[in-house]
Short mmCIF file of C-alpha atoms in Angstrom, two decimals:
data_model
loop_
_atom_site.label_atom_id
_atom_site.label_comp_id
_atom_site.label_asym_id
_atom_site.label_seq_id
_atom_site.Cartn_x
_atom_site.Cartn_y
_atom_site.Cartn_z
CA UNK A 1 117.96 87.77 126.98
CA UNK A 2 118.82 85.63 123.90
CA UNK A 3 115.97 84.31 121.75
CA UNK A 4 118.13 81.17 121.19
CA UNK A 5 117.31 80.25 124.84
CA UNK A 6 113.55 80.43 124.02
CA UNK A 7 114.12 78.17 120.99
CA UNK A 8 115.96 75.74 123.10
CA UNK A 9 113.28 75.83 125.77
CA UNK A 10 110.57 75.01 123.17
CA UNK A 11 112.81 72.35 121.57
CA UNK A 12 112.91 70.44 124.90
CA UNK A 13 109.14 70.51 125.12
CA UNK A 14 108.64 69.47 121.60
CA UNK A 15 111.14 66.64 121.49
CA UNK A 16 110.50 65.43 125.00
CA UNK A 17 114.18 65.31 126.13
CA UNK A 18 117.27 67.42 126.53
CA UNK A 19 119.42 64.90 124.57
CA UNK A 20 117.02 64.88 121.57
CA UNK A 21 116.56 68.61 121.72
CA UNK A 22 120.38 69.18 121.77
CA UNK A 23 120.75 66.91 118.78
CA UNK A 24 118.06 68.75 116.85
CA UNK A 25 119.63 72.11 117.73
CA UNK A 26 123.05 70.74 116.60
CA UNK A 27 124.84 71.53 119.86
CA UNK A 28 126.43 69.38 122.52
CA UNK A 29 124.30 68.45 125.52
CA UNK A 30 126.54 70.25 128.06
CA UNK A 31 126.43 73.49 126.04
CA UNK A 32 122.69 73.07 125.57
CA UNK A 33 122.04 72.53 129.27
CA UNK A 34 124.06 75.68 130.02
CA UNK A 35 121.89 77.73 127.76
CA UNK A 36 118.75 76.30 129.40
CA UNK A 37 120.38 77.38 132.77
CA UNK A 38 120.86 80.87 131.36
CA UNK A 39 117.16 81.14 130.58
CA UNK A 40 116.21 79.88 134.03
CA UNK A 41 118.59 82.51 135.56
CA UNK A 42 116.94 85.21 133.47
CA UNK A 43 113.47 84.04 134.52
CA UNK A 44 114.57 83.72 138.12
CA UNK A 45 113.09 80.25 138.60
CA UNK A 46 113.62 76.56 137.44
CA UNK A 47 111.62 75.79 134.33
CA UNK A 48 112.00 71.91 134.34
CA UNK A 49 111.53 69.40 137.14
CA UNK A 50 114.90 67.66 136.94
CA UNK A 51 113.83 65.08 139.49
CA UNK A 52 111.22 63.70 137.15
CA UNK A 53 112.03 60.68 134.98
CA UNK A 54 110.46 62.38 131.88
CA UNK A 55 110.54 66.01 130.88
CA UNK A 56 108.12 67.92 133.16
CA UNK A 57 107.68 71.61 133.37
CA UNK A 58 107.55 73.44 136.64
CA UNK A 59 104.70 75.88 137.29
CA UNK A 60 107.03 78.64 136.07
CA UNK A 61 107.85 76.70 132.88
CA UNK A 62 104.15 76.05 132.17
CA UNK A 63 103.48 79.81 132.47
CA UNK A 64 106.41 80.69 130.23
CA UNK A 65 105.71 78.18 127.49
CA UNK A 66 102.79 79.92 125.65
CA UNK A 67 104.60 83.24 125.87
CA UNK A 68 107.86 81.71 124.44
CA UNK A 69 106.02 80.14 121.53
CA UNK A 70 104.20 83.23 120.71
CA UNK A 71 107.36 85.36 120.81
CA UNK A 72 109.10 82.94 118.43
CA UNK A 73 106.06 82.96 116.06
CA UNK A 74 105.89 86.71 116.04
CA UNK A 75 109.65 87.03 115.39
CA UNK A 76 109.48 84.47 112.52
CA UNK A 77 106.45 86.26 110.94
CA UNK A 78 108.24 89.64 111.20
CA UNK A 79 111.46 88.14 109.69
CA UNK A 80 109.55 86.55 106.80
CA UNK A 81 107.63 89.81 106.13
CA UNK A 82 110.84 91.78 106.06
CA UNK A 83 112.57 89.19 103.87
CA UNK A 84 109.53 89.17 101.51
CA UNK A 85 109.64 92.92 101.22
CA UNK A 86 113.44 92.84 100.32
CA UNK A 87 113.05 89.96 97.86
CA UNK A 88 110.02 91.59 96.13
CA UNK A 89 112.29 94.39 95.00
CA UNK A 90 114.55 92.16 93.04
CA UNK A 91 111.97 89.56 91.74
CA UNK A 92 114.44 86.77 92.10
CA UNK A 93 113.63 83.10 92.48
CA UNK A 94 115.99 81.75 95.08
CA UNK A 95 116.57 78.01 94.91
CA UNK A 96 118.69 75.42 96.72
CA UNK A 97 119.26 71.91 95.48
CA UNK A 98 121.30 68.85 96.13
CA UNK A 99 124.17 68.48 93.69
CA UNK A 100 122.81 65.42 91.96
CA UNK A 101 119.59 67.07 90.98
CA UNK A 102 121.26 70.22 90.01
CA UNK A 103 123.01 68.30 87.31
CA UNK A 104 120.56 65.68 86.28
CA UNK A 105 116.97 66.83 86.88
CA UNK A 106 116.83 70.65 87.15
CA UNK A 107 118.06 71.78 83.67
CA UNK A 108 115.48 69.76 81.60
CA UNK A 109 112.73 70.44 84.13
CA UNK A 110 113.35 74.17 83.90
CA UNK A 111 113.57 73.97 80.10
CA UNK A 112 110.14 72.25 80.02
CA UNK A 113 108.61 74.93 82.19
CA UNK A 114 110.04 77.75 80.04
CA UNK A 115 108.88 76.14 76.88
CA UNK A 116 105.30 76.57 78.10
CA UNK A 117 105.82 80.07 79.38
CA UNK A 118 109.08 82.05 79.74
CA UNK A 119 110.08 83.01 83.32
CA UNK A 120 110.10 86.71 83.92
CA UNK A 121 112.48 86.49 86.95
CA UNK A 122 116.16 85.83 87.42
CA UNK A 123 117.12 82.64 89.23
CA UNK A 124 119.63 82.45 91.99
CA UNK A 125 120.85 78.82 92.42
CA UNK A 126 122.73 77.22 95.37
CA UNK A 127 123.82 73.53 95.07
CA UNK A 128 125.04 71.84 98.33
CA UNK A 129 124.54 68.93 100.68
CA UNK A 130 121.04 68.12 101.86
CA UNK A 131 121.95 69.30 105.38
CA UNK A 132 123.23 72.64 104.16
CA UNK A 133 120.19 73.08 101.87
CA UNK A 134 117.80 72.38 104.72
CA UNK A 135 119.55 75.10 106.82
CA UNK A 136 119.20 77.60 103.97
CA UNK A 137 115.50 76.94 103.82
CA UNK A 138 115.13 77.13 107.66
CA UNK A 139 117.04 80.35 107.79
CA UNK A 140 114.94 81.89 104.96
CA UNK A 141 117.89 82.33 102.64
CA UNK A 142 116.06 80.52 99.74
CA UNK A 143 112.47 80.11 98.72
CA UNK A 144 112.56 76.66 97.26
CA UNK A 145 114.50 73.42 97.83
CA UNK A 146 114.75 70.70 95.19
CA UNK A 147 115.71 67.35 96.65
CA UNK A 148 115.11 63.57 96.65
CA UNK A 149 112.49 62.32 99.21
CA UNK A 150 111.66 59.00 100.76
CA UNK A 151 108.70 58.45 103.08
CA UNK A 152 110.85 56.69 105.77
CA UNK A 153 113.66 59.31 105.82
CA UNK A 154 113.23 62.17 108.24
CA UNK A 155 114.18 65.71 107.16
CA UNK A 156 114.12 69.08 108.87
CA UNK A 157 111.39 70.38 106.59
CA UNK A 158 108.75 68.07 107.93
CA UNK A 159 105.99 69.56 110.04
CA UNK A 160 103.85 72.60 109.64
CA UNK A 161 106.42 75.28 108.45
CA UNK A 162 107.00 73.80 104.95
CA UNK A 163 105.10 72.05 102.20
CA UNK A 164 106.12 70.24 99.02
CA UNK A 165 104.94 69.10 95.64
CA UNK A 166 106.27 65.83 93.94
CA UNK A 167 107.79 66.66 90.58
CA UNK A 168 109.02 63.14 89.52
CA UNK A 169 110.39 59.84 90.59
CA UNK A 170 113.87 58.32 90.74
CA UNK A 171 115.45 55.16 91.92
CA UNK A 172 118.73 54.44 93.69
CA UNK A 173 120.60 51.46 92.07
CA UNK A 174 123.82 49.78 93.02
CA UNK A 175 126.35 50.37 90.29
CA UNK A 176 130.08 49.57 89.74
CA UNK A 177 132.66 49.58 87.02
CA UNK A 178 132.62 46.34 84.86
CA UNK A 179 135.87 45.17 86.49
CA UNK A 180 134.22 45.02 89.91
CA UNK A 181 130.88 43.53 88.72
CA UNK A 182 131.29 40.07 90.12
CA UNK A 183 128.57 38.01 91.56
CA UNK A 184 129.72 38.82 95.12
CA UNK A 185 130.17 42.54 94.66
CA UNK A 186 127.12 43.46 96.78
CA UNK A 187 128.28 41.35 99.59
CA UNK A 188 132.01 41.87 99.53
CA UNK A 189 132.45 45.44 98.17
CA UNK A 190 134.57 47.55 98.20
CA UNK A 191 131.84 50.13 98.99
CA UNK A 192 131.64 53.77 98.39
CA UNK A 193 129.30 55.46 100.93
CA UNK A 194 127.48 58.77 101.61
CA UNK A 195 128.54 60.85 104.58
CA UNK A 196 126.24 61.88 107.37
CA UNK A 197 125.40 65.32 105.80
CA UNK A 198 124.18 63.61 102.61
CA UNK A 199 120.41 63.37 101.96
CA UNK A 200 121.15 60.20 99.95
CA UNK A 201 122.90 58.62 102.93
CA UNK A 202 119.98 59.49 105.15
CA UNK A 203 117.57 57.94 102.65
CA UNK A 204 119.48 54.80 102.24
CA UNK A 205 119.76 54.21 105.87
CA UNK A 206 116.01 54.82 106.49
CA UNK A 207 115.03 52.57 103.54
CA UNK A 208 117.37 49.73 104.63
CA UNK A 209 116.21 49.98 108.23
CA UNK A 210 112.58 49.78 107.01
CA UNK A 211 113.43 46.74 104.91
CA UNK A 212 115.40 45.05 107.62
CA UNK A 213 118.55 45.10 105.51
CA UNK A 214 121.96 44.84 107.26
CA UNK A 215 124.15 47.97 106.94
CA UNK A 216 127.15 47.83 104.66
CA UNK A 217 130.78 47.21 105.88
CA UNK A 218 132.98 50.10 106.41
CA UNK A 219 133.45 51.96 103.16
CA UNK A 220 136.81 52.52 101.38
CA UNK A 221 135.60 56.11 100.55
CA UNK A 222 132.80 58.42 101.58
CA UNK A 223 131.50 61.78 100.49
CA UNK A 224 128.21 63.85 100.65
CA UNK A 225 128.45 64.29 96.89
CA UNK A 226 126.68 61.59 94.80
CA UNK A 227 128.63 62.96 91.76
CA UNK A 228 131.94 62.38 93.56
CA UNK A 229 130.95 58.82 94.48
CA UNK A 230 129.91 58.07 90.92
CA UNK A 231 133.19 59.38 89.62
CA UNK A 232 135.03 57.03 92.01
CA UNK A 233 132.84 54.18 90.81
CA UNK A 234 133.82 54.89 87.19
CA UNK A 235 137.52 54.63 88.34
CA UNK A 236 136.72 51.06 89.62
CA UNK A 237 137.09 52.23 93.25
CA UNK A 238 133.98 50.47 94.53
CA UNK A 239 130.17 49.92 94.52
CA UNK A 240 127.82 52.85 95.06
CA UNK A 241 124.10 53.25 95.26
CA UNK A 242 123.42 56.13 92.88
CA UNK A 243 120.28 57.88 91.65
CA UNK A 244 119.52 56.38 88.24
CA UNK A 245 119.06 59.89 86.80
CA UNK A 246 122.75 60.47 87.51
CA UNK A 247 124.16 57.28 85.92
CA UNK A 248 121.76 56.53 83.09
CA UNK A 249 124.32 57.39 80.41
CA UNK A 250 126.99 55.49 82.13
CA UNK A 251 124.83 52.35 82.21
CA UNK A 252 123.88 52.79 78.48
CA UNK A 253 127.53 53.15 77.53
CA UNK A 254 128.79 50.21 79.60
CA UNK A 255 131.03 52.53 81.65
CA UNK A 256 129.14 51.36 84.69
CA UNK A 257 126.97 48.21 85.23
CA UNK A 258 123.90 47.77 87.49
CA UNK A 259 124.25 45.19 90.18
CA UNK A 260 121.84 42.99 92.16
CA UNK A 261 118.13 42.54 91.80
CA UNK A 262 115.02 44.78 91.93
CA UNK A 263 114.92 44.22 95.68
CA UNK A 264 118.33 46.04 95.97
CA UNK A 265 116.79 49.26 94.47
CA UNK A 266 115.46 52.13 96.56
CA UNK A 267 112.53 54.04 95.06
CA UNK A 268 112.65 57.74 95.46
CA UNK A 269 110.44 60.80 94.74
CA UNK A 270 111.72 64.21 93.72
CA UNK A 271 110.15 67.04 95.62
CA UNK A 272 110.14 70.82 95.58
CA UNK A 273 109.74 72.31 99.06
CA UNK A 274 108.81 75.81 100.06
CA UNK A 275 107.79 77.65 103.24
CA UNK A 276 104.09 77.85 104.10
CA UNK A 277 104.29 81.61 104.75
CA UNK A 278 103.47 83.78 101.73
CA UNK A 279 106.50 84.29 99.37
CA UNK A 280 107.08 87.38 97.15
CA UNK A 281 104.90 87.73 94.14
CA UNK A 282 107.19 86.20 91.55
CA UNK A 283 107.85 83.20 93.73
CA UNK A 284 104.14 82.64 94.36
CA UNK A 285 103.44 82.79 90.67
CA UNK A 286 106.17 80.32 90.00
CA UNK A 287 104.80 78.00 92.67
CA UNK A 288 101.31 78.10 91.17
CA UNK A 289 102.77 77.01 87.72
CA UNK A 290 104.72 74.18 89.32
CA UNK A 291 101.63 72.83 91.29
CA UNK A 292 99.43 73.09 88.13
CA UNK A 293 101.91 71.29 85.99
CA UNK A 294 102.37 68.60 88.66
CA UNK A 295 98.63 68.01 88.81
CA UNK A 296 98.37 67.75 85.10
CA UNK A 297 101.14 65.15 84.98
CA UNK A 298 99.42 63.19 87.70
CA UNK A 299 96.24 63.13 85.69
CA UNK A 300 98.03 61.92 82.62
#
């Protein structure tokens, strides 16, 4: 028996389809179907009525569902308790963040927090793509995730396992080197784009879909790193939508210029995510400070 099979079984019920569940579980559909078959072999009976046009449980599947969900909940609770016990010994604060915010937002934000009251814990920091950071949070390898957020863009931390607080705002703006800043740059490019694992790419697509904006032509260069795309833009390689926080100094110095109108901008929020389960004492104290400060900023 492999608990992965139970997670797959519950994913089919939650998403309403084998294809959507396989995509959520980041596995090919044939491999996913084989794992469901393994679970059915272990149970000794089919769990889904494959003749139905929509996902429908057999009587055996209906009987198994509450047990599978409870087993997974208990395992997650046990894992979190064990992890909390281990982390409590070190009193570390474990962060993940997208690269852009690691460079532009986090250092001054942390400096402001420490000016009010010094942190008594060491900080362990991981900067990566949004996709990798989400996986770190889901796996319990970090306590906090700092990232950009947009209401229309789905992320793996939505739902009842995680919560977040808004720390600030940002905006994505189209920028290019002065040599490329012609009147038709936003129509003709060349364009620098975010890869699929990038949270920025996910946000841009969702925001443009919501606004009914046509997607860009094929890019001349793509990366999951906003910092890399901005570097290429400085070299006059193309137009990129960048967080303003990352290019503010470039715009002030004239190294880059902003293109388009206000309608070409995409408004963002900066969020700090955490699991809903109780964290070690140091992490809980830190979260309380962050929430209190965010509430004070909102009132002011």
